[in-house]
mmCIF file with all atom_site columns, C-alpha atoms in Angstrom:
data_model
loop_
_atom_site.group_PDB
_atom_site.id
_atom_site.type_symbol
_atom_site.label_atom_id
_atom_site.label_alt_id
_atom_site.label_comp_id
_atom_site.label_asym_id
_atom_site.label_entity_id
_atom_site.label_seq_id
_atom_site.pdbx_PDB_ins_code
_atom_site.Cartn_x
_atom_site.Cartn_y
_atom_site.Cartn_z
_atom_site.occupancy
_atom_site.B_iso_or_equiv
_atom_site.pdbx_formal_charge
_atom_site.auth_seq_id
_atom_site.auth_comp_id
_atom_site.auth_asym_id
_atom_site.auth_atom_id
_atom_site.pdbx_PDB_model_num
ATOM 1  C CA . MET A 1 1  ? 0.000   0.000   0.000  1.00 85.00 ? 1  MET A CA 1
ATOM 2  C CA . THR A 1 2  ? 1.268   3.458   -0.789 1.00 96.00 ? 2  THR A CA 1
ATOM 3  C CA . GLU A 1 3  ? 1.762   6.061   1.927  1.00 96.00 ? 3  GLU A CA 1
ATOM 4  C CA . ARG A 1 4  ? -1.224  7.960   0.552  1.00 97.00 ? 4  ARG A CA 1
ATOM 5  C CA . GLY A 1 5  ? -3.338  4.807   0.737  1.00 95.00 ? 5  GLY A CA 1
ATOM 6  C CA . ARG A 1 6  ? -2.192  4.107   4.286  1.00 96.00 ? 6  ARG A CA 1
ATOM 7  C CA . VAL A 1 7  ? -3.084  7.648   5.393  1.00 97.00 ? 7  VAL A CA 1
ATOM 8  C CA . PHE A 1 8  ? -6.468  7.423   3.663  1.00 97.00 ? 8  PHE A CA 1
ATOM 9  C CA . ARG A 1 9  ? -7.245  4.077   5.307  1.00 95.00 ? 9  ARG A CA 1
ATOM 10 C CA . GLN A 1 10 ? -6.203  5.373   8.730  1.00 97.00 ? 10 GLN A CA 1
ATOM 11 C CA . GLY A 1 11 ? -8.507  8.360   8.245  1.00 97.00 ? 11 GLY A CA 1
ATOM 12 C CA . ILE A 1 12 ? -11.407 5.992   7.604  1.00 97.00 ? 12 ILE A CA 1
ATOM 13 C CA . GLU A 1 13 ? -10.524 3.921   10.680 1.00 96.00 ? 13 GLU A CA 1
ATOM 14 C CA . ASP A 1 14 ? -10.286 7.047   12.855 1.00 97.00 ? 14 ASP A CA 1
ATOM 15 C CA . ARG A 1 15 ? -13.596 8.423   11.585 1.00 98.00 ? 15 ARG A CA 1
ATOM 16 C CA . THR A 1 16 ? -15.308 5.068   12.169 1.00 96.00 ? 16 THR A CA 1
ATOM 17 C CA . ASP A 1 17 ? -14.081 5.094   15.769 1.00 96.00 ? 17 ASP A CA 1
ATOM 18 C CA . VAL A 1 18 ? -15.423 8.613   16.327 1.00 97.00 ? 18 VAL A CA 1
ATOM 19 C CA . LEU A 1 19 ? -18.816 7.764   14.835 1.00 97.00 ? 19 LEU A CA 1
ATOM 20 C CA . ALA A 1 20 ? -19.142 4.484   16.759 1.00 95.00 ? 20 ALA A CA 1
ATOM 21 C CA . PHE A 1 21 ? -18.127 5.903   20.144 1.00 95.00 ? 21 PHE A CA 1
ATOM 22 C CA . PRO A 1 22 ? -21.577 7.161   21.243 1.00 96.00 ? 22 PRO A CA 1
ATOM 23 C CA . ALA A 1 23 ? -23.088 3.704   20.793 1.00 93.00 ? 23 ALA A CA 1
ATOM 24 C CA . TYR A 1 24 ? -20.541 2.179   23.171 1.00 92.00 ? 24 TYR A CA 1
ATOM 25 C CA . ALA A 1 25 ? -20.370 5.098   25.598 1.00 95.00 ? 25 ALA A CA 1
ATOM 26 C CA . VAL A 1 26 ? -23.816 4.279   26.972 1.00 96.00 ? 26 VAL A CA 1
ATOM 27 C CA . LEU A 1 27 ? -22.758 0.728   27.885 1.00 97.00 ? 27 LEU A CA 1
ATOM 28 C CA . ASP A 1 28 ? -21.070 -0.172  31.145 1.00 97.00 ? 28 ASP A CA 1
ATOM 29 C CA . ASP A 1 29 ? -18.131 -2.592  31.270 1.00 96.00 ? 29 ASP A CA 1
ATOM 30 C CA . GLY A 1 30 ? -20.341 -5.650  31.719 1.00 97.00 ? 30 GLY A CA 1
ATOM 31 C CA . GLU A 1 31 ? -22.558 -4.658  28.820 1.00 97.00 ? 31 GLU A CA 1
ATOM 32 C CA . CYS A 1 32 ? -19.523 -4.090  26.592 1.00 94.00 ? 32 CYS A CA 1
ATOM 33 C CA . GLU A 1 33 ? -18.200 -7.532  27.519 1.00 96.00 ? 33 GLU A CA 1
ATOM 34 C CA . ARG A 1 34 ? -21.566 -9.102  26.718 1.00 97.00 ? 34 ARG A CA 1
ATOM 35 C CA . LEU A 1 35 ? -21.725 -7.307  23.380 1.00 95.00 ? 35 LEU A CA 1
ATOM 36 C CA . ALA A 1 36 ? -18.229 -8.554  22.525 1.00 95.00 ? 36 ALA A CA 1
ATOM 37 C CA . GLU A 1 37 ? -19.262 -12.087 23.507 1.00 96.00 ? 37 GLU A CA 1
ATOM 38 C CA . LEU A 1 38 ? -22.294 -11.967 21.221 1.00 94.00 ? 38 LEU A CA 1
ATOM 39 C CA . ALA A 1 39 ? -20.392 -10.330 18.348 1.00 94.00 ? 39 ALA A CA 1
ATOM 40 C CA . ARG A 1 40 ? -17.611 -12.926 18.545 1.00 95.00 ? 40 ARG A CA 1
ATOM 41 C CA . VAL A 1 41 ? -20.033 -15.606 17.323 1.00 94.00 ? 41 VAL A CA 1
ATOM 42 C CA . PHE A 1 42 ? -20.902 -13.552 14.245 1.00 92.00 ? 42 PHE A CA 1
ATOM 43 C CA . GLY A 1 43 ? -17.290 -12.622 13.584 1.00 91.00 ? 43 GLY A CA 1
ATOM 44 C CA . ARG A 1 44 ? -16.180 -16.236 13.674 1.00 92.00 ? 44 ARG A CA 1
ATOM 45 C CA . ALA A 1 45 ? -19.002 -17.205 11.329 1.00 93.00 ? 45 ALA A CA 1
ATOM 46 C CA . VAL A 1 46 ? -17.981 -14.524 8.818  1.00 92.00 ? 46 VAL A CA 1
ATOM 47 C CA . VAL A 1 47 ? -14.331 -15.609 8.902  1.00 90.00 ? 47 VAL A CA 1
ATOM 48 C CA . GLY A 1 48 ? -15.327 -19.293 8.829  1.00 92.00 ? 48 GLY A CA 1
ATOM 49 C CA . ALA A 1 49 ? -17.415 -18.717 5.726  1.00 94.00 ? 49 ALA A CA 1
ATOM 50 C CA . GLY A 1 50 ? -14.412 -17.162 3.999  1.00 91.00 ? 50 GLY A CA 1
ATOM 51 C CA . LEU A 1 51 ? -16.044 -13.747 3.737  1.00 91.00 ? 51 LEU A CA 1
ATOM 52 C CA . LEU A 1 52 ? -13.192 -12.032 5.555  1.00 85.00 ? 52 LEU A CA 1
ATOM 53 C CA . SER A 1 53 ? -9.594  -13.029 6.040  1.00 77.00 ? 53 SER A CA 1
ATOM 54 C CA . PHE A 1 54 ? -6.723  -11.655 8.073  1.00 74.00 ? 54 PHE A CA 1
ATOM 55 C CA . GLY A 1 55 ? -3.169  -11.580 6.870  1.00 66.00 ? 55 GLY A CA 1
#
């Protein structure tokens, strides 16, 4: 990836974090842990189906 591409991608990642923050800010630690537990099942299914790969 070019430097320009890396900067562009990081900008998208940063903006996503800013936009997602309010949704998580209303959850306490236990609720965040539960959400992560539930999301893990979906994430594993997506990776298992070959829809997303890492590396």
